[in-house]
PDB file of C-alpha atoms in Angstrom:
ATOM      1  CA  GLN A   1     -14.594  51.289 -23.560  1.00 96.00           C
ATOM      2  CA  VAL A   2     -13.738  47.627 -23.842  1.00 97.00           C
ATOM      3  CA  GLN A   3     -10.763  46.626 -21.723  1.00 98.00           C
ATOM      4  CA  LEU A   4      -9.087  43.299 -21.134  1.00 98.00           C
ATOM      5  CA  VAL A   5      -6.298  43.097 -18.567  1.00 98.00           C
ATOM      6  CA  GLU A   6      -4.330  39.905 -18.063  1.00 98.00           C
ATOM      7  CA  SER A   7      -2.402  39.030 -14.923  1.00 98.00           C
ATOM      8  CA  GLY A   8      -0.783  36.064 -13.251  1.00 98.00           C
ATOM      9  CA  GLY A   9       2.208  35.489 -15.479  1.00 97.00           C
ATOM     10  CA  GLY A  10       5.673  34.868 -14.138  1.00 97.00           C
ATOM     11  CA  LEU A  11       8.537  32.399 -13.830  1.00 98.00           C
ATOM     12  CA  VAL A  12       7.659  28.791 -13.073  1.00 98.00           C
ATOM     13  CA  LYS A  13       9.665  25.578 -13.062  1.00 98.00           C
ATOM     14  CA  PRO A  14       8.970  22.776 -15.539  1.00 98.00           C
ATOM     15  CA  GLY A  15       6.151  20.627 -14.236  1.00 98.00           C
ATOM     16  CA  GLY A  16       4.726  23.508 -12.240  1.00 98.00           C
ATOM     17  CA  SER A  17       1.376  25.276 -12.416  1.00 98.00           C
ATOM     18  CA  LEU A  18       0.162  28.795 -12.972  1.00 98.00           C
ATOM     19  CA  ARG A  19      -3.238  30.454 -13.181  1.00 98.00           C
ATOM     20  CA  LEU A  20      -3.756  33.374 -15.527  1.00 98.00           C
ATOM     21  CA  SER A  21      -6.590  35.850 -15.132  1.00 98.00           C
ATOM     22  CA  CYS A  22      -8.174  38.293 -17.538  1.00 98.00           C
ATOM     23  CA  ALA A  23     -10.320  41.096 -16.119  1.00 98.00           C
ATOM     24  CA  ALA A  24     -12.925  42.322 -18.591  1.00 98.00           C
ATOM     25  CA  SER A  25     -14.770  45.627 -18.541  1.00 98.00           C
ATOM     26  CA  GLY A  26     -16.725  47.919 -20.837  1.00 97.00           C
ATOM     27  CA  PHE A  27     -19.029  45.267 -22.293  1.00 96.00           C
ATOM     28  CA  VAL A  28     -21.546  42.629 -21.229  1.00 96.00           C
ATOM     29  CA  PHE A  29     -19.065  39.866 -20.463  1.00 97.00           C
ATOM     30  CA  SER A  30     -21.662  37.099 -20.333  1.00 96.00           C
ATOM     31  CA  ASP A  31     -22.674  37.753 -23.968  1.00 95.00           C
ATOM     32  CA  TYR A  32     -19.323  36.883 -25.533  1.00 95.00           C
ATOM     33  CA  TYR A  33     -17.132  33.899 -26.251  1.00 95.00           C
ATOM     34  CA  MET A  34     -13.621  34.425 -24.921  1.00 97.00           C
ATOM     35  CA  THR A  35     -10.324  32.952 -25.969  1.00 97.00           C
ATOM     36  CA  TRP A  36      -6.678  32.592 -24.990  1.00 98.00           C
ATOM     37  CA  ILE A  37      -3.914  33.008 -27.543  1.00 98.00           C
ATOM     38  CA  ARG A  38      -0.186  32.843 -26.945  1.00 98.00           C
ATOM     39  CA  GLN A  39       2.979  33.968 -28.672  1.00 98.00           C
ATOM     40  CA  ALA A  40       6.366  32.448 -27.945  1.00 98.00           C
ATOM     41  CA  PRO A  41       9.296  34.893 -28.016  1.00 97.00           C
ATOM     42  CA  GLY A  42      10.001  35.906 -31.605  1.00 96.00           C
ATOM     43  CA  LYS A  43       7.370  33.504 -32.946  1.00 97.00           C
ATOM     44  CA  GLY A  44       3.872  33.670 -34.366  1.00 98.00           C
ATOM     45  CA  LEU A  45       0.471  33.504 -32.742  1.00 98.00           C
ATOM     46  CA  GLU A  46      -0.966  30.249 -31.454  1.00 98.00           C
ATOM     47  CA  TRP A  47      -4.645  29.805 -30.581  1.00 97.00           C
ATOM     48  CA  ILE A  48      -4.925  27.665 -27.464  1.00 97.00           C
ATOM     49  CA  SER A  49      -8.460  27.705 -26.080  1.00 97.00           C
ATOM     50  CA  TYR A  50     -11.948  29.169 -26.188  1.00 96.00           C
ATOM     51  CA  ILE A  51     -14.946  29.165 -23.889  1.00 96.00           C
ATOM     52  CA  SER A  52     -18.540  29.881 -24.806  1.00 95.00           C
ATOM     53  CA  SER A  53     -20.503  32.786 -23.381  1.00 95.00           C
ATOM     54  CA  THR A  54     -22.199  30.533 -20.813  1.00 95.00           C
ATOM     55  CA  GLY A  55     -19.086  28.522 -20.071  1.00 95.00           C
ATOM     56  CA  GLY A  56     -20.793  25.378 -21.282  1.00 95.00           C
ATOM     57  CA  TYR A  57     -18.498  24.784 -24.246  1.00 95.00           C
ATOM     58  CA  THR A  58     -14.748  24.783 -24.306  1.00 96.00           C
ATOM     59  CA  ASN A  59     -12.102  23.631 -26.724  1.00 95.00           C
ATOM     60  CA  TYR A  60      -8.343  23.397 -26.707  1.00 96.00           C
ATOM     61  CA  ALA A  61      -5.429  23.140 -29.064  1.00 95.00           C
ATOM     62  CA  ASP A  62      -3.800  19.720 -29.072  1.00 94.00           C
ATOM     63  CA  SER A  63      -0.631  21.251 -27.633  1.00 96.00           C
ATOM     64  CA  VAL A  64      -2.350  22.078 -24.321  1.00 98.00           C
ATOM     65  CA  LYS A  65      -5.236  19.602 -24.165  1.00 97.00           C
ATOM     66  CA  GLY A  66      -5.309  17.770 -20.839  1.00 97.00           C
ATOM     67  CA  ARG A  67      -2.942  20.265 -19.201  1.00 98.00           C
ATOM     68  CA  PHE A  68      -4.739  23.615 -19.472  1.00 98.00           C
ATOM     69  CA  THR A  69      -8.270  24.478 -18.350  1.00 98.00           C
ATOM     70  CA  ILE A  70     -10.190  27.576 -19.386  1.00 98.00           C
ATOM     71  CA  SER A  71     -12.974  28.949 -17.205  1.00 98.00           C
ATOM     72  CA  ARG A  72     -14.925  32.124 -16.614  1.00 98.00           C
ATOM     73  CA  ASP A  73     -16.829  33.887 -13.850  1.00 97.00           C
ATOM     74  CA  SER A  74     -19.559  36.233 -14.993  1.00 96.00           C
ATOM     75  CA  ALA A  75     -20.054  37.526 -11.452  1.00 97.00           C
ATOM     76  CA  THR A  76     -16.590  39.067 -11.552  1.00 97.00           C
ATOM     77  CA  ASN A  77     -16.261  39.477 -15.342  1.00 98.00           C
ATOM     78  CA  SER A  78     -13.159  37.345 -15.317  1.00 98.00           C
ATOM     79  CA  LEU A  79     -11.604  34.785 -17.618  1.00 98.00           C
ATOM     80  CA  TYR A  80      -9.095  32.252 -16.354  1.00 98.00           C
ATOM     81  CA  LEU A  81      -6.522  29.814 -17.691  1.00 98.00           C
ATOM     82  CA  GLN A  82      -5.290  27.146 -15.310  1.00 98.00           C
ATOM     83  CA  MET A  83      -1.992  25.790 -16.637  1.00 98.00           C
ATOM     84  CA  ASN A  84      -0.601  22.553 -15.212  1.00 98.00           C
ATOM     85  CA  SER A  85       2.387  20.355 -16.092  1.00 98.00           C
ATOM     86  CA  LEU A  86       4.095  23.314 -17.678  1.00 98.00           C
ATOM     87  CA  ARG A  87       6.878  22.765 -20.181  1.00 98.00           C
ATOM     88  CA  ALA A  88       9.624  24.969 -21.552  1.00 98.00           C
ATOM     89  CA  GLU A  89       7.703  25.222 -24.824  1.00 98.00           C
ATOM     90  CA  ASP A  90       4.807  26.884 -22.988  1.00 98.00           C
ATOM     91  CA  THR A  91       7.000  29.952 -22.517  1.00 98.00           C
ATOM     92  CA  ALA A  92       5.110  32.768 -24.228  1.00 98.00           C
ATOM     93  CA  VAL A  93       3.122  35.942 -23.878  1.00 98.00           C
ATOM     94  CA  TYR A  94      -0.474  34.926 -23.203  1.00 98.00           C
ATOM     95  CA  TYR A  95      -3.271  37.106 -24.524  1.00 98.00           C
ATOM     96  CA  CYS A  96      -6.960  36.981 -23.739  1.00 98.00           C
ATOM     97  CA  ALA A  97      -9.309  38.162 -26.475  1.00 98.00           C
ATOM     98  CA  ARG A  98     -13.006  38.633 -27.053  1.00 96.00           C
ATOM     99  CA  ASP A  99     -14.884  37.167 -30.000  1.00 93.00           C
ATOM    100  CA  GLY A 100     -16.830  40.182 -31.193  1.00 88.00           C
ATOM    101  CA  THR A 101     -19.538  38.222 -32.944  1.00 84.00           C
ATOM    102  CA  THR A 102     -21.031  36.883 -29.684  1.00 77.00           C
ATOM    103  CA  GLY A 103     -20.314  33.457 -31.118  1.00 81.00           C
ATOM    104  CA  ASP A 104     -17.269  31.432 -32.084  1.00 82.00           C
ATOM    105  CA  PHE A 105     -16.184  33.036 -35.335  1.00 88.00           C
ATOM    106  CA  GLY A 106     -12.610  34.026 -34.637  1.00 88.00           C
ATOM    107  CA  ASP A 107     -13.475  37.709 -34.695  1.00 91.00           C
ATOM    108  CA  TYR A 108     -11.067  38.605 -31.898  1.00 95.00           C
ATOM    109  CA  ASP A 109     -11.841  42.282 -31.895  1.00 95.00           C
ATOM    110  CA  TYR A 110     -10.366  43.214 -28.506  1.00 97.00           C
ATOM    111  CA  TRP A 111      -7.161  41.900 -26.942  1.00 98.00           C
ATOM    112  CA  GLY A 112      -5.427  42.404 -23.654  1.00 98.00           C
ATOM    113  CA  GLN A 113      -1.830  43.607 -23.438  1.00 97.00           C
ATOM    114  CA  GLY A 114      -0.606  40.096 -22.623  1.00 98.00           C
ATOM    115  CA  THR A 115       1.131  38.484 -19.670  1.00 98.00           C
ATOM    116  CA  LEU A 116       4.483  36.713 -19.947  1.00 98.00           C
ATOM    117  CA  VAL A 117       4.856  33.143 -18.743  1.00 98.00           C
ATOM    118  CA  THR A 118       8.394  31.779 -18.518  1.00 98.00           C
ATOM    119  CA  VAL A 119       8.928  28.092 -17.826  1.00 98.00           C
ATOM    120  CA  SER A 120      12.505  27.469 -16.792  1.00 97.00           C
ATOM    121  CA  SER A 121      14.487  25.738 -14.099  1.00 96.00           C
TER     122      SER A 121
ATOM    123  CA  GLN B   1      -2.805  18.847 -37.461  1.00 80.00           C
ATOM    124  CA  THR B   2      -3.762  21.403 -40.091  1.00 88.00           C
ATOM    125  CA  VAL B   3      -0.952  23.725 -41.162  1.00 93.00           C
ATOM    126  CA  VAL B   4      -1.861  27.193 -42.380  1.00 96.00           C
ATOM    127  CA  THR B   5       0.742  28.780 -44.631  1.00 97.00           C
ATOM    128  CA  GLN B   6       1.452  32.429 -45.363  1.00 98.00           C
ATOM    129  CA  GLU B   7       4.284  34.127 -47.222  1.00 98.00           C
ATOM    130  CA  PRO B   8       7.078  34.594 -44.645  1.00 98.00           C
ATOM    131  CA  SER B   9       7.895  38.053 -45.912  1.00 98.00           C
ATOM    132  CA  LEU B  10       6.848  40.569 -48.539  1.00 98.00           C
ATOM    133  CA  THR B  11       8.134  43.993 -49.528  1.00 98.00           C
ATOM    134  CA  VAL B  12       6.054  46.754 -51.058  1.00 98.00           C
ATOM    135  CA  SER B  13       6.723  50.354 -52.023  1.00 98.00           C
ATOM    136  CA  PRO B  14       4.699  53.163 -50.469  1.00 97.00           C
ATOM    137  CA  GLY B  15       1.576  53.730 -52.549  1.00 97.00           C
ATOM    138  CA  GLY B  16       1.745  50.274 -54.029  1.00 98.00           C
ATOM    139  CA  THR B  17      -0.535  47.289 -53.740  1.00 98.00           C
ATOM    140  CA  VAL B  18       0.325  43.973 -52.107  1.00 98.00           C
ATOM    141  CA  THR B  19      -1.513  40.689 -51.701  1.00 98.00           C
ATOM    142  CA  LEU B  20      -1.039  38.368 -48.739  1.00 98.00           C
ATOM    143  CA  THR B  21      -2.353  34.824 -48.968  1.00 98.00           C
ATOM    144  CA  CYS B  22      -3.413  32.155 -46.485  1.00 98.00           C
ATOM    145  CA  ALA B  23      -3.432  28.510 -47.555  1.00 96.00           C
ATOM    146  CA  SER B  24      -4.313  25.327 -45.722  1.00 94.00           C
ATOM    147  CA  SER B  25      -2.766  21.868 -45.816  1.00 92.00           C
ATOM    148  CA  ALA B  26      -6.301  20.481 -45.458  1.00 89.00           C
ATOM    149  CA  GLY B  27      -7.403  21.854 -48.825  1.00 89.00           C
ATOM    150  CA  ALA B  28      -9.084  24.952 -50.120  1.00 92.00           C
ATOM    151  CA  VAL B  29      -9.900  27.730 -47.682  1.00 93.00           C
ATOM    152  CA  THR B  30     -13.601  28.415 -48.092  1.00 91.00           C
ATOM    153  CA  SER B  31     -16.251  30.451 -46.320  1.00 90.00           C
ATOM    154  CA  VAL B  32     -16.997  27.681 -43.824  1.00 89.00           C
ATOM    155  CA  TYR B  33     -13.565  28.201 -42.314  1.00 92.00           C
ATOM    156  CA  TYR B  34     -14.275  31.841 -41.424  1.00 94.00           C
ATOM    157  CA  PRO B  35     -10.897  33.315 -42.339  1.00 96.00           C
ATOM    158  CA  ASN B  36      -9.864  36.309 -40.261  1.00 97.00           C
ATOM    159  CA  TRP B  37      -6.895  38.681 -40.501  1.00 98.00           C
ATOM    160  CA  PHE B  38      -4.852  40.413 -37.801  1.00 98.00           C
ATOM    161  CA  GLN B  39      -2.071  42.987 -37.801  1.00 98.00           C
ATOM    162  CA  GLN B  40       0.688  43.110 -35.205  1.00 98.00           C
ATOM    163  CA  LYS B  41       3.307  45.793 -34.804  1.00 98.00           C
ATOM    164  CA  PRO B  42       6.452  45.306 -32.693  1.00 96.00           C
ATOM    165  CA  GLY B  43       5.797  45.356 -28.970  1.00 95.00           C
ATOM    166  CA  GLN B  44       2.033  45.542 -29.421  1.00 97.00           C
ATOM    167  CA  ALA B  45      -0.859  43.139 -29.082  1.00 98.00           C
ATOM    168  CA  PRO B  46      -2.410  41.995 -32.342  1.00 98.00           C
ATOM    169  CA  ARG B  47      -5.210  44.055 -33.810  1.00 98.00           C
ATOM    170  CA  ALA B  48      -8.177  42.657 -35.699  1.00 97.00           C
ATOM    171  CA  LEU B  49      -8.516  43.822 -39.307  1.00 97.00           C
ATOM    172  CA  ILE B  50     -10.903  41.540 -41.208  1.00 96.00           C
ATOM    173  CA  TYR B  51     -13.367  38.897 -40.023  1.00 95.00           C
ATOM    174  CA  ASN B  52     -15.261  36.210 -41.904  1.00 93.00           C
ATOM    175  CA  ILE B  53     -13.495  36.671 -45.228  1.00 96.00           C
ATOM    176  CA  ASN B  54     -14.138  40.329 -46.004  1.00 96.00           C
ATOM    177  CA  ASN B  55     -15.809  42.152 -43.111  1.00 95.00           C
ATOM    178  CA  LYS B  56     -13.852  45.095 -41.745  1.00 96.00           C
ATOM    179  CA  GLN B  57     -13.631  46.202 -38.171  1.00 95.00           C
ATOM    180  CA  SER B  58     -14.834  49.737 -37.539  1.00 95.00           C
ATOM    181  CA  TRP B  59     -11.216  50.887 -37.319  1.00 96.00           C
ATOM    182  CA  THR B  60      -9.911  49.078 -40.392  1.00 97.00           C
ATOM    183  CA  PRO B  61      -8.757  51.514 -43.092  1.00 97.00           C
ATOM    184  CA  ALA B  62     -10.552  51.262 -46.440  1.00 97.00           C
ATOM    185  CA  ARG B  63      -7.298  50.303 -48.161  1.00 98.00           C
ATOM    186  CA  PHE B  64      -7.476  46.852 -46.508  1.00 98.00           C
ATOM    187  CA  SER B  65      -9.732  44.237 -48.077  1.00 98.00           C
ATOM    188  CA  GLY B  66     -10.275  40.499 -47.695  1.00 97.00           C
ATOM    189  CA  SER B  67     -11.400  37.871 -50.170  1.00 97.00           C
ATOM    190  CA  LEU B  68     -11.165  34.243 -51.241  1.00 97.00           C
ATOM    191  CA  LEU B  69      -9.245  33.434 -54.394  1.00 96.00           C
ATOM    192  CA  GLY B  70      -7.894  30.221 -55.836  1.00 94.00           C
ATOM    193  CA  GLY B  71      -8.583  28.214 -52.686  1.00 95.00           C
ATOM    194  CA  LYS B  72      -6.869  30.708 -50.417  1.00 97.00           C
ATOM    195  CA  ALA B  73      -7.897  33.548 -48.167  1.00 97.00           C
ATOM    196  CA  VAL B  74      -6.431  36.817 -49.399  1.00 98.00           C
ATOM    197  CA  LEU B  75      -5.679  40.133 -47.735  1.00 98.00           C
ATOM    198  CA  THR B  76      -5.085  42.985 -50.166  1.00 98.00           C
ATOM    199  CA  LEU B  77      -3.524  46.283 -49.162  1.00 98.00           C
ATOM    200  CA  SER B  78      -3.909  49.121 -51.644  1.00 97.00           C
ATOM    201  CA  SER B  79      -2.158  52.482 -51.538  1.00 97.00           C
ATOM    202  CA  VAL B  80       0.157  51.096 -48.883  1.00 98.00           C
ATOM    203  CA  GLN B  81       1.279  53.511 -46.197  1.00 97.00           C
ATOM    204  CA  PRO B  82       4.513  53.383 -44.172  1.00 97.00           C
ATOM    205  CA  GLU B  83       2.475  52.626 -41.059  1.00 97.00           C
ATOM    206  CA  ASP B  84       1.258  49.391 -42.657  1.00 98.00           C
ATOM    207  CA  GLU B  85       4.660  47.833 -42.003  1.00 98.00           C
ATOM    208  CA  ALA B  86       3.826  45.020 -39.593  1.00 98.00           C
ATOM    209  CA  ASP B  87       3.280  41.299 -39.201  1.00 98.00           C
ATOM    210  CA  TYR B  88       0.007  39.968 -40.574  1.00 98.00           C
ATOM    211  CA  TYR B  89      -1.655  36.759 -39.443  1.00 98.00           C
ATOM    212  CA  CYS B  90      -4.585  34.852 -40.849  1.00 98.00           C
ATOM    213  CA  LEU B  91      -6.786  32.679 -38.652  1.00 97.00           C
ATOM    214  CA  VAL B  92      -8.985  29.858 -39.918  1.00 96.00           C
ATOM    215  CA  TYR B  93     -11.316  27.312 -38.342  1.00 93.00           C
ATOM    216  CA  TYR B  94     -10.631  23.610 -38.797  1.00 88.00           C
ATOM    217  CA  GLY B  95     -12.062  20.626 -37.031  1.00 81.00           C
ATOM    218  CA  GLY B  96     -13.531  22.569 -34.138  1.00 83.00           C
ATOM    219  CA  ALA B  97     -10.352  24.511 -33.425  1.00 90.00           C
ATOM    220  CA  TRP B  98      -8.747  27.673 -34.670  1.00 94.00           C
ATOM    221  CA  VAL B  99      -5.377  27.751 -36.407  1.00 96.00           C
ATOM    222  CA  PHE B 100      -3.196  30.783 -37.083  1.00 97.00           C
ATOM    223  CA  GLY B 101      -0.985  31.014 -40.100  1.00 98.00           C
ATOM    224  CA  GLY B 102       2.708  31.501 -39.553  1.00 98.00           C
ATOM    225  CA  GLY B 103       2.451  35.196 -40.343  1.00 98.00           C
ATOM    226  CA  THR B 104       3.749  37.501 -43.068  1.00 98.00           C
ATOM    227  CA  LYS B 105       6.278  40.205 -42.267  1.00 98.00           C
ATOM    228  CA  LEU B 106       5.384  43.135 -44.507  1.00 98.00           C
ATOM    229  CA  THR B 107       8.106  45.674 -45.180  1.00 98.00           C
ATOM    230  CA  VAL B 108       7.251  49.030 -46.729  1.00 98.00           C
ATOM    231  CA  LEU B 109      10.309  50.286 -48.534  1.00 94.00           C
TER     232      LEU B 109
END
């Protein structure tokens, strides 16, 4: 069965860095676009980044552009989010999700359980 | 920055029908924006319901349906069940990026 498991969240000071990971299993990882979505405490969902199946295309929300970098490793079936210059407003649960259409159509059919990132001094 | 607007909250009686809408500040929501719908219950990750306007996931109950109407994406719940109480989010594609609506809190009462 499809599984996505995020890790790497935690408490970090403003201006600091953190790298999130998402371990994928149960499907052919290299066939699917992958995405990161976050949810601040008590708030709605915010799309932040996607990466194509080959890793050749990426895109970011304006709120994280230039600070966050998405990447993937098909050898280990892993998705990553490198987060630099973190701000208090980046505090959120971060979810990885698969686009089930094998393209970029927003069909996020499987989600991980999320990992909490807290940015605070 | 495109803003996607949903009703903040709606209340429906069990067995009733309710319509949730998704509008964009950039203009009419059409098929080229691939509207999708997600359900989220407290303490859980979101769950996909509808993709590309009106296509259901294999697990989506038949009482959920998606459409476009009056320049908006629409999620209709018929014969609402108590377990449908949740937050619902639309997702649309604008300018190469994806944007979630603010979400609708649906209460079944």
